XYZ file of C-alpha atoms in Angstrom:
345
model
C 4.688 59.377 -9.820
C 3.293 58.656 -13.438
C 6.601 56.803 -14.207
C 6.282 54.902 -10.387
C 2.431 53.876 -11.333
C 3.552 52.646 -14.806
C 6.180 50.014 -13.435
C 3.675 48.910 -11.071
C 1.096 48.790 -13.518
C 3.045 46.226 -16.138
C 4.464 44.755 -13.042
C 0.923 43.602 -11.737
C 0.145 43.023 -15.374
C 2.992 40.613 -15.931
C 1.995 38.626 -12.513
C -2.007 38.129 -13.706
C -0.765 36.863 -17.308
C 1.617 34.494 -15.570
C -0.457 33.173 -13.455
C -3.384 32.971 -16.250
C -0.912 31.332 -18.613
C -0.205 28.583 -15.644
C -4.028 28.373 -14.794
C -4.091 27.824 -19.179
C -1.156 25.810 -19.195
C -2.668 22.633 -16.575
C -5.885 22.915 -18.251
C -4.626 22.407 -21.845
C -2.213 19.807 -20.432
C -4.739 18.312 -19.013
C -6.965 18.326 -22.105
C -3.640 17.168 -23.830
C -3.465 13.896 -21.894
C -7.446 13.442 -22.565
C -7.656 14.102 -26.454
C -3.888 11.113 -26.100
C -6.172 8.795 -24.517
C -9.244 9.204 -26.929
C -6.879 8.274 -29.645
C -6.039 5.457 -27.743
C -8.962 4.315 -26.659
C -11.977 6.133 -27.977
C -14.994 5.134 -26.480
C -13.550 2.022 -24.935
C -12.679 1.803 -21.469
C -9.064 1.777 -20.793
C -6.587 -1.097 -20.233
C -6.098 -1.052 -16.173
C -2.992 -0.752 -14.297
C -1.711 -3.489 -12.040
C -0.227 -3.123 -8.740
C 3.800 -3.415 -8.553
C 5.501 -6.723 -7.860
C 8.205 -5.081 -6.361
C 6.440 -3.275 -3.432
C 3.617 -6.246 -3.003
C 6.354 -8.479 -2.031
C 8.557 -6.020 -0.634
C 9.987 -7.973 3.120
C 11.109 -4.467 4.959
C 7.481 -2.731 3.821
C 5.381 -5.930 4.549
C 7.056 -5.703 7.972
C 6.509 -2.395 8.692
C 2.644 -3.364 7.723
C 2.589 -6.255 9.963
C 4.085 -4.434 12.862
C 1.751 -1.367 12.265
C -1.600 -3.673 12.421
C -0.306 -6.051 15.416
C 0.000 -2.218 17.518
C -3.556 -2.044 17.153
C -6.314 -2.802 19.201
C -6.500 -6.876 18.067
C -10.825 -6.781 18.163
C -10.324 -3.790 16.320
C -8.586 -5.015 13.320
C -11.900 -7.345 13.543
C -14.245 -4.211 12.298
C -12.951 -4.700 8.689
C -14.953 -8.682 9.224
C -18.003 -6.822 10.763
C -18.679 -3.864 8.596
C -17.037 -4.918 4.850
C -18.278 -9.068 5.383
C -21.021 -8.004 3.088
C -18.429 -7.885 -0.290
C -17.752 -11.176 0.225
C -21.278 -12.064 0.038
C -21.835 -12.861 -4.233
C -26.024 -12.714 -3.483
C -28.320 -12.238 -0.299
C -28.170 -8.478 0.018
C -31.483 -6.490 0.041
C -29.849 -3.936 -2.610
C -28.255 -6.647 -5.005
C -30.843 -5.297 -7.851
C -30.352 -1.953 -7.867
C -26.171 -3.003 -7.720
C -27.063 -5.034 -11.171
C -29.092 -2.560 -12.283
C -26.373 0.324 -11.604
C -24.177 -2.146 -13.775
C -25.479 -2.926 -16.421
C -27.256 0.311 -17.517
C -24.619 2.439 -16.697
C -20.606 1.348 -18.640
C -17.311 2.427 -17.225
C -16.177 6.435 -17.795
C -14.544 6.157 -21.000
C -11.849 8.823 -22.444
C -14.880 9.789 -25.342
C -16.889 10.687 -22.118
C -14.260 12.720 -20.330
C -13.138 14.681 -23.381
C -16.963 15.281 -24.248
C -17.530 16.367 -20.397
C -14.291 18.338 -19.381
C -14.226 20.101 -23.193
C -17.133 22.684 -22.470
C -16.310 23.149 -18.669
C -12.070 23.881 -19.893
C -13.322 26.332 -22.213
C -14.586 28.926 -19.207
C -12.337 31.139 -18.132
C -13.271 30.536 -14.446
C -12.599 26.982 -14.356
C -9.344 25.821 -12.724
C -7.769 22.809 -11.109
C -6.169 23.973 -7.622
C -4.254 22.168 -4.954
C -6.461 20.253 -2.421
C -9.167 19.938 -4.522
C -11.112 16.443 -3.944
C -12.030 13.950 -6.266
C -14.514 11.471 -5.250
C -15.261 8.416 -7.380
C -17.549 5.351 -7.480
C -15.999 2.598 -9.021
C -17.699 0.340 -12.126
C -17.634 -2.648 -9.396
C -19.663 -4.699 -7.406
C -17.840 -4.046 -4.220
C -17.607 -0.398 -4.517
C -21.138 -0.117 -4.816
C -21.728 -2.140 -1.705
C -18.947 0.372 0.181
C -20.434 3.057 -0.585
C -24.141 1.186 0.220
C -22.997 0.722 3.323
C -21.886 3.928 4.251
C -25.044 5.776 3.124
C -22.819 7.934 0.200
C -22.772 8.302 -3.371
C -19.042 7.665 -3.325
C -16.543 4.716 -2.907
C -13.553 6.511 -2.241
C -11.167 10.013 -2.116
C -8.090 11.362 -3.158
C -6.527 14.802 -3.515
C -5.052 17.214 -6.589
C -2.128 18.327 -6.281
C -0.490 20.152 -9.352
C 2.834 19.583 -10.393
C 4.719 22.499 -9.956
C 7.550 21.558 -12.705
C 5.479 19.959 -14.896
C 2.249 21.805 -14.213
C 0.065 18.591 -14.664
C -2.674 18.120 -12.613
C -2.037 15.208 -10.477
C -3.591 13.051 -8.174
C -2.577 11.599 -4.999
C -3.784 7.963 -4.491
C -3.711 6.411 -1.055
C -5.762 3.062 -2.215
C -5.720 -0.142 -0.719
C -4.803 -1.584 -4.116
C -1.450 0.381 -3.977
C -0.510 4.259 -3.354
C 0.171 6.128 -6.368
C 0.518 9.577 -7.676
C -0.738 9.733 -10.861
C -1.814 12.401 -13.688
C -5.627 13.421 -12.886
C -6.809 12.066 -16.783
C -5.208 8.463 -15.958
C -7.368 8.639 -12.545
C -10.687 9.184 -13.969
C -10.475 7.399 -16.629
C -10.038 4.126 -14.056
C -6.055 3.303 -12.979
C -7.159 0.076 -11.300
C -10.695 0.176 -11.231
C -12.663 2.254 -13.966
C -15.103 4.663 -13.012
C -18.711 4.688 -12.620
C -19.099 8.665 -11.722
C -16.926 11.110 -10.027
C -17.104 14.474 -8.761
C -14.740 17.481 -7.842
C -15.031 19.504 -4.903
C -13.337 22.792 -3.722
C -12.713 23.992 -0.229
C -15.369 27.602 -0.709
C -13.698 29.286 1.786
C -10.406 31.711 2.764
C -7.667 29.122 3.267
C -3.882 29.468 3.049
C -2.441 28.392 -0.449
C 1.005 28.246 0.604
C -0.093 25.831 3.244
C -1.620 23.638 1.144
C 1.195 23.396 -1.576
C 3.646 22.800 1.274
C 1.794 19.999 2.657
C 1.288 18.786 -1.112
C 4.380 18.941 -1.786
C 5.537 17.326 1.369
C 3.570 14.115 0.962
C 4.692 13.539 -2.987
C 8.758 14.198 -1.771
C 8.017 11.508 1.010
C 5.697 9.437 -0.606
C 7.753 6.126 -0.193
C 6.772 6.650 3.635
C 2.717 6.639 3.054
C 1.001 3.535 3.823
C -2.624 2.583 3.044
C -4.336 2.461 6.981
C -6.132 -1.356 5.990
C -7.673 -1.701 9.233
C -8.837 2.113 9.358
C -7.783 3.079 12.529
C -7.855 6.863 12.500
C -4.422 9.331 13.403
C -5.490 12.337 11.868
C -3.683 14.741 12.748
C -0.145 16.037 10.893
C 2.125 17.892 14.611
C 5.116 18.993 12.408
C 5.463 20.048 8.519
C 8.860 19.151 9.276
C 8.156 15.474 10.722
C 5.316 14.200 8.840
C 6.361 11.286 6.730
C 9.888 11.055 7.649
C 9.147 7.644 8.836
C 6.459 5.269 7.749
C 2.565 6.927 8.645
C -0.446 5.114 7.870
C -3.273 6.822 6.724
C -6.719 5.478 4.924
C -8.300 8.361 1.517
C -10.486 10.319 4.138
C -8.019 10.111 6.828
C -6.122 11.681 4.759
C -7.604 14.481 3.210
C -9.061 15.192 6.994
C -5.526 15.656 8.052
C -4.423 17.722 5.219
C -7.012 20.086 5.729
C -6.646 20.395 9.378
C -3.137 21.307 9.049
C -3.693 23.837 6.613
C -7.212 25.409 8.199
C -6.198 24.634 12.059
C -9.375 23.505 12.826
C -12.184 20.657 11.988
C -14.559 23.056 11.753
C -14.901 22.005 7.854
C -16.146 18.370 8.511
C -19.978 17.337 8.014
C -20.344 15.840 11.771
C -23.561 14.551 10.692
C -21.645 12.560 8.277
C -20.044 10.160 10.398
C -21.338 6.586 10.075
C -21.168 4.530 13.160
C -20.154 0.615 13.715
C -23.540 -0.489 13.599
C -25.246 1.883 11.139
C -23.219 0.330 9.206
C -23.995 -3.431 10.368
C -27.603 -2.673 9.918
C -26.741 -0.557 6.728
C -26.102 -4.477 5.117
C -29.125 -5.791 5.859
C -27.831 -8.937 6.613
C -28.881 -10.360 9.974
C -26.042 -10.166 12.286
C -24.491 -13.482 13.823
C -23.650 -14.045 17.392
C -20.332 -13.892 16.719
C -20.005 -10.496 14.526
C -22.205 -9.342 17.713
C -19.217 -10.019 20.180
C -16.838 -7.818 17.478
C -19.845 -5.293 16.916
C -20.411 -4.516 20.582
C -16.546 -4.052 21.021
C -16.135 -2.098 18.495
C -18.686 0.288 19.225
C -18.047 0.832 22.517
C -14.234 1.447 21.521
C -15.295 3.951 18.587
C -17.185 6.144 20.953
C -14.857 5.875 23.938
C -11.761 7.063 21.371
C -14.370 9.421 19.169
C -12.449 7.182 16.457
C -14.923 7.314 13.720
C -14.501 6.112 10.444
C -13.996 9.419 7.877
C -15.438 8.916 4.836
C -16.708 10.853 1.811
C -19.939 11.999 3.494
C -17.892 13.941 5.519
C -16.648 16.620 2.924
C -19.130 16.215 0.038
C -21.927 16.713 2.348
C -20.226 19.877 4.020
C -21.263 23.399 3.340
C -17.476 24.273 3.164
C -16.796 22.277 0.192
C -18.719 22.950 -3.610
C -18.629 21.008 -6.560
C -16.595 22.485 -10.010
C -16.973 19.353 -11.610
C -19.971 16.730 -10.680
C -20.288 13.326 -13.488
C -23.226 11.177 -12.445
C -25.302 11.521 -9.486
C -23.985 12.678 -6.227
C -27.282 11.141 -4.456
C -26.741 8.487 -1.562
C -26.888 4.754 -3.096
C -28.744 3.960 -0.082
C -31.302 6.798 -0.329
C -31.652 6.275 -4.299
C -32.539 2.588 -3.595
C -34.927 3.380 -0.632
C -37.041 5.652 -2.937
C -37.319 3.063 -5.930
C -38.564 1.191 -3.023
């Protein structure tokens, strides 16, 4: 019996070493990449990435594209006019100030600022990255500010972690409407083609299935070729087959995503913020631009369509605001731009 409890013993101590030494090992990678881009760069923002040549002008994926949108309601492909015709606006917006103010007082995430941030929070032994964790970001830009104005968050955008199991790097999975990447976690926040403003990571807090959420993980970054960025944000949420999903072209905007991803692996919604949902003409009104008779036409469509098809447009209220999900890493405020402004107002 002795000799029976013994094996099992160093057995079980073996497996919690292991899987400390892998926790250890993506953190110091991690930390790695950070300390590679401080020598770089210091307390400079980084040079940006650009989008590839060869997939912006690829014919076959433009097609697919083309085809995808033309499937679509046609007044619905309109909402992108309605709801986002405020970025194309360069003055005239009610919360232009606080966007310059936001600007200028406040410079891109640089690596100094990540290695400085991430160093302390590394060094606890509780700390981990873990698959499906969320990163949200605000970009250093005009536009994103107005985004996330719009749709009453803190946050611009949305992506996933997903760790690498051969390397072990922590990685993130990009579906941007610049281009879909996956790239290494310390690229991401320190700004691939936008820098950074703040950020935040956020953990599922609750009994989900691990396995589940590697497979899925691991699913999308083998058939990655097959994700498109959803441009006119029509939502298809939900992943019917491990064994299906992204064998052929799927379109699929950040939220959308990570909604879909976490209903597969939890089997229910439950985990959404309903409250966080931002209708058609909140966000209209959200602009505070007076509406013209002709975004009215699109607007009153639009609406009516949204709440006939319950197709409304996920975003990163919808997790950060959840009681299901809890920040392990929060840089810069994770207040609503919209509710900041109001009370300086």
């Amino acid at each position: 019996m002795d000799k029976l409890f013994l094996i099992f013993f160093f057995f079980f101590q073996s497996f919690f070493i292991a899987s400390t030494y892998a926790s250890d090992d993506t953190k110091n990678l991690f930390l790695n990449e950070l300390n590679d881009l401080y020598k770089k760069y210091g307390n400079s923002p980084v040079e940006l990435h650009n989008p590839s040549p060869e997939i912006e002008n690829n014919t076959e994926r433009n097609q697919i594209i083309s085809k995808y949108e033309w499937s679509l309601p046609k007044l619905w492909i309109g909402l992108q006019t309605i709801c986002y015709n405020a970025l194309d606006l360069d003055k005239g917006l009610p919360f232009d100030d606080m966007i310059d103010r936001n600007l200028t007082q406040n410079k891109p995430i640089t690596p100094k600022n990540l290695l400085d941030f991430f160093t302390p929070l590394l060094s606890k032994e509780e700390f981990t990255f873990q698959n499906g964790d969320i990163v949200f970001i605000l970009s250093h830009l005009r536009s994103s500010f107005i985004f996330a104005y719009i749709l009453d968050s803190a946050y611009s955008h949305s992506d996933m972690i997903w760790i690498n199991p051969k390397t072990k790097i922590p990685m993130v999975i990009m579906s941007s409407p610049v281009e879909n990447r996956i790239v290494p976690l310390s690229e991401y926040l320190c700004g691939y083609f936008e820098h950074l403003n703040s950020f935040a990571i956020y953990r599922y807090n609750k009994e989900s299935d691990k396995n589940k959420m590697n497979l899925i993980l691991s699913k999308i970054a083998d058939n990655f070729q097959n994700l498109y960025f959803d441009e006119p944000f029509s939502r298809n949420t939900n992943i019917n087959s491990i064994e299906d999903f992204l064998s052929k072209p799927e379109f699929f905007y950040c939220g959308e995503l990570i909604y879909a991803v976490y209903q597969f692996v939890i089997g229910n919604s439950d985990f959404i913020y309903n409250d966080g949902y931002i209708p058609i003409e909140t966000m209209v009104k959200n602009r505070g631009v007076p509406i013209t008779p002709i975004e009215k036409v699109f607007v009153d469509y639009a609406s009516q369509l949204e709440m006939k098809e319950k197709n409304y447009l996920i975003n990163q209220r919808n997790f950060y605001l959840s009681k299901d999900f809890s920040p392990i890493a929060l840089y810069g405020s994770n207040k609503s731009l919209k509710e900041s402004y109001n009370k300086k107002n």
